[in-house]
Coordinates of C-alpha atoms in Angstrom, one line a residue:
Chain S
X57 CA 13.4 -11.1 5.0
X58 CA 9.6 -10.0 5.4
X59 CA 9.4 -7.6 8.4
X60 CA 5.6 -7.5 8.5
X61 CA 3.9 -10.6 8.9
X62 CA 0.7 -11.4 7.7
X63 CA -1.8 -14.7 8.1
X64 CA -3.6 -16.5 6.5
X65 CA -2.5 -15.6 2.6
X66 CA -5.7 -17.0 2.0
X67 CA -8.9 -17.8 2.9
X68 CA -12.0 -19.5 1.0
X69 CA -15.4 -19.9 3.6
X70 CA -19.1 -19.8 3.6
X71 CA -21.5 -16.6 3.6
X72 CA -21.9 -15.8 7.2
X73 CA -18.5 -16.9 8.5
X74 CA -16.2 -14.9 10.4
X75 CA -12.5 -14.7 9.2
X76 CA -9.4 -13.6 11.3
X77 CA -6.9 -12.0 9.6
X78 CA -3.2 -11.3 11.5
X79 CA -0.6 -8.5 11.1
X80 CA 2.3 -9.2 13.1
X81 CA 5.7 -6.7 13.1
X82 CA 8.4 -9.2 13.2
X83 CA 11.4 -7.3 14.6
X84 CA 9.9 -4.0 16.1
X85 CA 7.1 -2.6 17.5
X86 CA 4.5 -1.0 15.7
X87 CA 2.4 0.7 18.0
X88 CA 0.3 1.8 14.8
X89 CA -1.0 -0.4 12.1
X90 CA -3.2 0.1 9.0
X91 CA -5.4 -2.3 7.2
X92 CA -5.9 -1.6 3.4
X93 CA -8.7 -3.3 0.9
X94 CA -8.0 -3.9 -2.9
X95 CA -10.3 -4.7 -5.7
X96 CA -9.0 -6.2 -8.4
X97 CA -6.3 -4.3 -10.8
X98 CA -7.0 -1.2 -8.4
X99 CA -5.3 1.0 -5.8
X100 CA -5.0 0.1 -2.0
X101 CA -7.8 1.9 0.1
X102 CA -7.0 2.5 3.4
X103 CA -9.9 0.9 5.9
X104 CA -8.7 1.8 9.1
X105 CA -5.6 2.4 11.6
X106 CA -4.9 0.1 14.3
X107 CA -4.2 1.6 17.4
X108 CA -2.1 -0.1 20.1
X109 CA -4.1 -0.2 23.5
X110 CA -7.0 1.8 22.0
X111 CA -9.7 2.2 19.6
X112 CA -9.1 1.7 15.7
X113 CA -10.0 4.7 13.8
X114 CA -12.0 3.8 10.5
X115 CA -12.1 5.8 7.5
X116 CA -15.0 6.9 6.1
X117 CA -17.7 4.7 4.4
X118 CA -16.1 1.4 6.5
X119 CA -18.5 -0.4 8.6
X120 CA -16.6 -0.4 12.5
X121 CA -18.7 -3.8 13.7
X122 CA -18.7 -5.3 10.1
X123 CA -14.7 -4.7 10.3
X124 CA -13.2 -5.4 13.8
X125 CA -10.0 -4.5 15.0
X126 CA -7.7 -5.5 17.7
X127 CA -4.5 -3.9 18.4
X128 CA -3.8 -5.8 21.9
X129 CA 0.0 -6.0 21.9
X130 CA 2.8 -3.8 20.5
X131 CA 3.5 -6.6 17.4
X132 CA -0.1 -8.1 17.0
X133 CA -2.9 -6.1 15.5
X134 CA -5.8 -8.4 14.2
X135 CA -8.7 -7.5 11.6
X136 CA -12.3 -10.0 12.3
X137 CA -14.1 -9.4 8.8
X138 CA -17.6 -10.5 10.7
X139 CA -20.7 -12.3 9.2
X140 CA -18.7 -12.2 5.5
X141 CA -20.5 -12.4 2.4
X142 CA -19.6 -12.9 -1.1
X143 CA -19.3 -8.6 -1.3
X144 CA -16.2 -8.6 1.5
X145 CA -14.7 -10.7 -1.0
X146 CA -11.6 -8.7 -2.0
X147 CA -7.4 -8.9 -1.0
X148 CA -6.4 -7.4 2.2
X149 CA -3.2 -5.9 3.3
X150 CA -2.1 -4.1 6.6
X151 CA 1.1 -2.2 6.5
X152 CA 3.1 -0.6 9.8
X153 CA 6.0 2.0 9.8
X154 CA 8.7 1.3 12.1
X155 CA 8.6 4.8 13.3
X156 CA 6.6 8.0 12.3
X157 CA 6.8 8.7 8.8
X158 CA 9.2 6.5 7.7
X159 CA 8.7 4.2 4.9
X160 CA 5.6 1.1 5.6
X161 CA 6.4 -2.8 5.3
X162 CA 3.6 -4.4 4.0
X163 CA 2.2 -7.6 4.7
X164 CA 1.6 -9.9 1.6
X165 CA -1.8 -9.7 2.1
X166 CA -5.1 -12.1 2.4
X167 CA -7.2 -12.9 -0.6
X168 CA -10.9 -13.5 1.3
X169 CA -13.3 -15.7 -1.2
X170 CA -16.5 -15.7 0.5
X171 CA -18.9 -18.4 -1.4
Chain M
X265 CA -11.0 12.2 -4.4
X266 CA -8.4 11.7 -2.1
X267 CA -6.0 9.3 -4.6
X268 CA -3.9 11.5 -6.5
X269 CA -3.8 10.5 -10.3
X270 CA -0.8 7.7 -11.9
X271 CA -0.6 8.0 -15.2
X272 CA -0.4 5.8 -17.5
X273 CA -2.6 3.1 -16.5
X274 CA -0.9 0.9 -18.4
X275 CA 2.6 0.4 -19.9
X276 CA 4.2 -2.6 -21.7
X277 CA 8.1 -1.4 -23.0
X278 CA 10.7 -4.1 -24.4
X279 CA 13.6 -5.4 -22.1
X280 CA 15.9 -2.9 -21.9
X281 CA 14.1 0.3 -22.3
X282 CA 12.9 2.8 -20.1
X283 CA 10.0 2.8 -18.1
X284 CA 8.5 6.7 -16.9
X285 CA 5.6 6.7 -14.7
X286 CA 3.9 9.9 -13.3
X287 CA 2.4 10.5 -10.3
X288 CA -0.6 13.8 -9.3
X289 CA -1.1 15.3 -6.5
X290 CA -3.8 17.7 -4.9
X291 CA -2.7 18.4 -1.7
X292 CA 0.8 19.7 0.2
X293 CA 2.9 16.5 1.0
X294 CA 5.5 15.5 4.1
X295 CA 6.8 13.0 1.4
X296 CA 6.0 10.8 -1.5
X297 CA 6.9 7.7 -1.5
X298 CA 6.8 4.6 -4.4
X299 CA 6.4 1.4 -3.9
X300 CA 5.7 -1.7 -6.0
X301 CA 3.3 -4.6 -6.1
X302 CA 3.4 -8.0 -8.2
X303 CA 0.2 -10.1 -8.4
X304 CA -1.3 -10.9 -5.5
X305 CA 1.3 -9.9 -2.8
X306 CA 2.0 -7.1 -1.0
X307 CA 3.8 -3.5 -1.9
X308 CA 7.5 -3.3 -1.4
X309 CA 9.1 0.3 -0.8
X310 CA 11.1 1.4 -3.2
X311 CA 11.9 5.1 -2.8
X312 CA 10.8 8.0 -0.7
X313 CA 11.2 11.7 -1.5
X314 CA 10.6 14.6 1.2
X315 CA 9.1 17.6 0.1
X316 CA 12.2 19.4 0.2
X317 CA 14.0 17.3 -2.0
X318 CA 14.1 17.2 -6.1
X319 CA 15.3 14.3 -6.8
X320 CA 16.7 10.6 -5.8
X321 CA 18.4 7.6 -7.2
X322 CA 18.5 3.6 -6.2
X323 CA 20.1 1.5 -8.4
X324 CA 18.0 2.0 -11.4
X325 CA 15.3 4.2 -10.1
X326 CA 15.0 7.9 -10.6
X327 CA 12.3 9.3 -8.6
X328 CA 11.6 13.6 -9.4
X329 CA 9.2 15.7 -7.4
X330 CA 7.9 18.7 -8.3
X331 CA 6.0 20.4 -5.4
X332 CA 5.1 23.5 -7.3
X333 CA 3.3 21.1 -10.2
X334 CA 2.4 18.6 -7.5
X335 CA 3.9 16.0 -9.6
X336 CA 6.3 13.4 -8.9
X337 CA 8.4 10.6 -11.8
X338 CA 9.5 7.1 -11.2
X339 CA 12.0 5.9 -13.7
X340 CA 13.5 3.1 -14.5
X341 CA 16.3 2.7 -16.9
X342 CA 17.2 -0.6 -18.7
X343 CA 13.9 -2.5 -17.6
X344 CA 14.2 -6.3 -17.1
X345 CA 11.6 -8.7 -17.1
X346 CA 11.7 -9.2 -13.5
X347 CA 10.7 -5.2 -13.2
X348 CA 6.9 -6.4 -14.3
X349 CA 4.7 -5.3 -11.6
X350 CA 2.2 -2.2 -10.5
X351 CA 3.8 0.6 -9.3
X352 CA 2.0 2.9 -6.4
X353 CA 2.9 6.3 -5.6
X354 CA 1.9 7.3 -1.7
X355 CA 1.8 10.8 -0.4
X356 CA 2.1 11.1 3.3
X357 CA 0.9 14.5 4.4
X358 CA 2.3 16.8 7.6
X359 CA 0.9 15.6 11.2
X360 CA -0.1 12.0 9.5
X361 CA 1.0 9.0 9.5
X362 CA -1.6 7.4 6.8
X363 CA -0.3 7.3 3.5
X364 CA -2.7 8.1 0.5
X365 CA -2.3 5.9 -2.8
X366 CA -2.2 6.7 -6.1
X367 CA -4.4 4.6 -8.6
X368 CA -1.2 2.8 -9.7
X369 CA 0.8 1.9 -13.1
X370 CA 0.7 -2.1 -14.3
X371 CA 4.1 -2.1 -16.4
X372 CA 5.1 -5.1 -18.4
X373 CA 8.1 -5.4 -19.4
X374 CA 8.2 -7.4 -22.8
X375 CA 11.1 -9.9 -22.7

């Protein structure tokens, strides 16, 4: 069974909304949690990692305030795609090893339709 | 950039023969590790490879790695419709726990 959850699967809104997306580790703790975007029929691209209890650290080109991240609990991290428009559109995945550099579950992702 | 290169883009084989995809890489690697995708959900992890190791098997999968070519194969022998997906290699480099992806291989397997 899944091992990573992840909510909503999808999401259709209005320009200017705000959308919650959650990434919950079912049967461990993940004190470190990435968020990936991806485009149609391309690769992942890593957006940030979720850190429990402290900051997220964003990868280059990603907007911190557009793309807010919680990590307040050692099963929850949460991404807040703020003010959305019909550009932050795309499928959104986070991912969280159970330890080091083991192997990631994924979540099955969000697809975000902005109007 | 940072992706290493999948090739082919593309691949559609009939049920029952064998699938190869290839996977470049630029930089030194802890491990490499494949996963796949169907539409619309999330990756599943198939097989991961250390630096240190040549080769492994699961079930029908044959992943190679060749650190000296920065290279890496995912193979699958006697492909079945259900194998019809994108396949991702991910390096994960020393001291880090992000993994970089590959730009990915849509197989379809032709029943």
């Amino acid at each position: 069974g899944a091992v990573v959850s992840q909510h909503p699967s999808w999401v259709i809104c209005k320009s200017g909304t705000s959308v919650k997306i959650e990434c919950r580790s079912l049967d461990f703790q993940a004190t470190t949690m990435f968020w990936y975007r991806q485009f149609p029929k391309q690769s992942l691209m890593l957006m940030a990692t979720s850190n429990e209890g402290s900051k997220a650290t964003y990868e280059q080109g990603v907007e911190k305030d557009k793309f807010l991240i919680n990590h307040a609990s050692l099963t929850l991290s949460t991404l807040t795609v703020t003010s959305a428009h019909p550009e932050d559109s795309s499928f959104y995945i986070c991912s969280a090893p159970r330890q080091g550099n083991q192997p990631q579950h994924f979540g099955d992702g969000t697809r975000l339709s902005i109007l | 950039s940072q992706q290493g290169e999948e090739d082919p883009q593309a691949l559609s084989i009939q049920e029952g023969e064998n699938a190869t995809m290839n996977c470049s890489y630029k930089t030194s690697i802890n491990n490499l590790q494949w996963y796949r995708q169907n539409s619309g959900r999330g990756l599943v992890h198939l097989i991961l490879i250390r630096s240190n190791e040549r080769e492994k098997h699961s079930g029908r999968l044959r992943v190679t790695l060749d650190t000296s070519k920065k290279s890496s194969s995912l193979l699958i022998t006697a492909s079945r419709a259900a194998d019809t997906a994108s396949y991702f290699c991910a390096r994960l480099l020393f001291g880090n726990e992000k993994l970089t992806f590959g730009t990915g291989t849509r197989l379809t397997i032709i029943p």
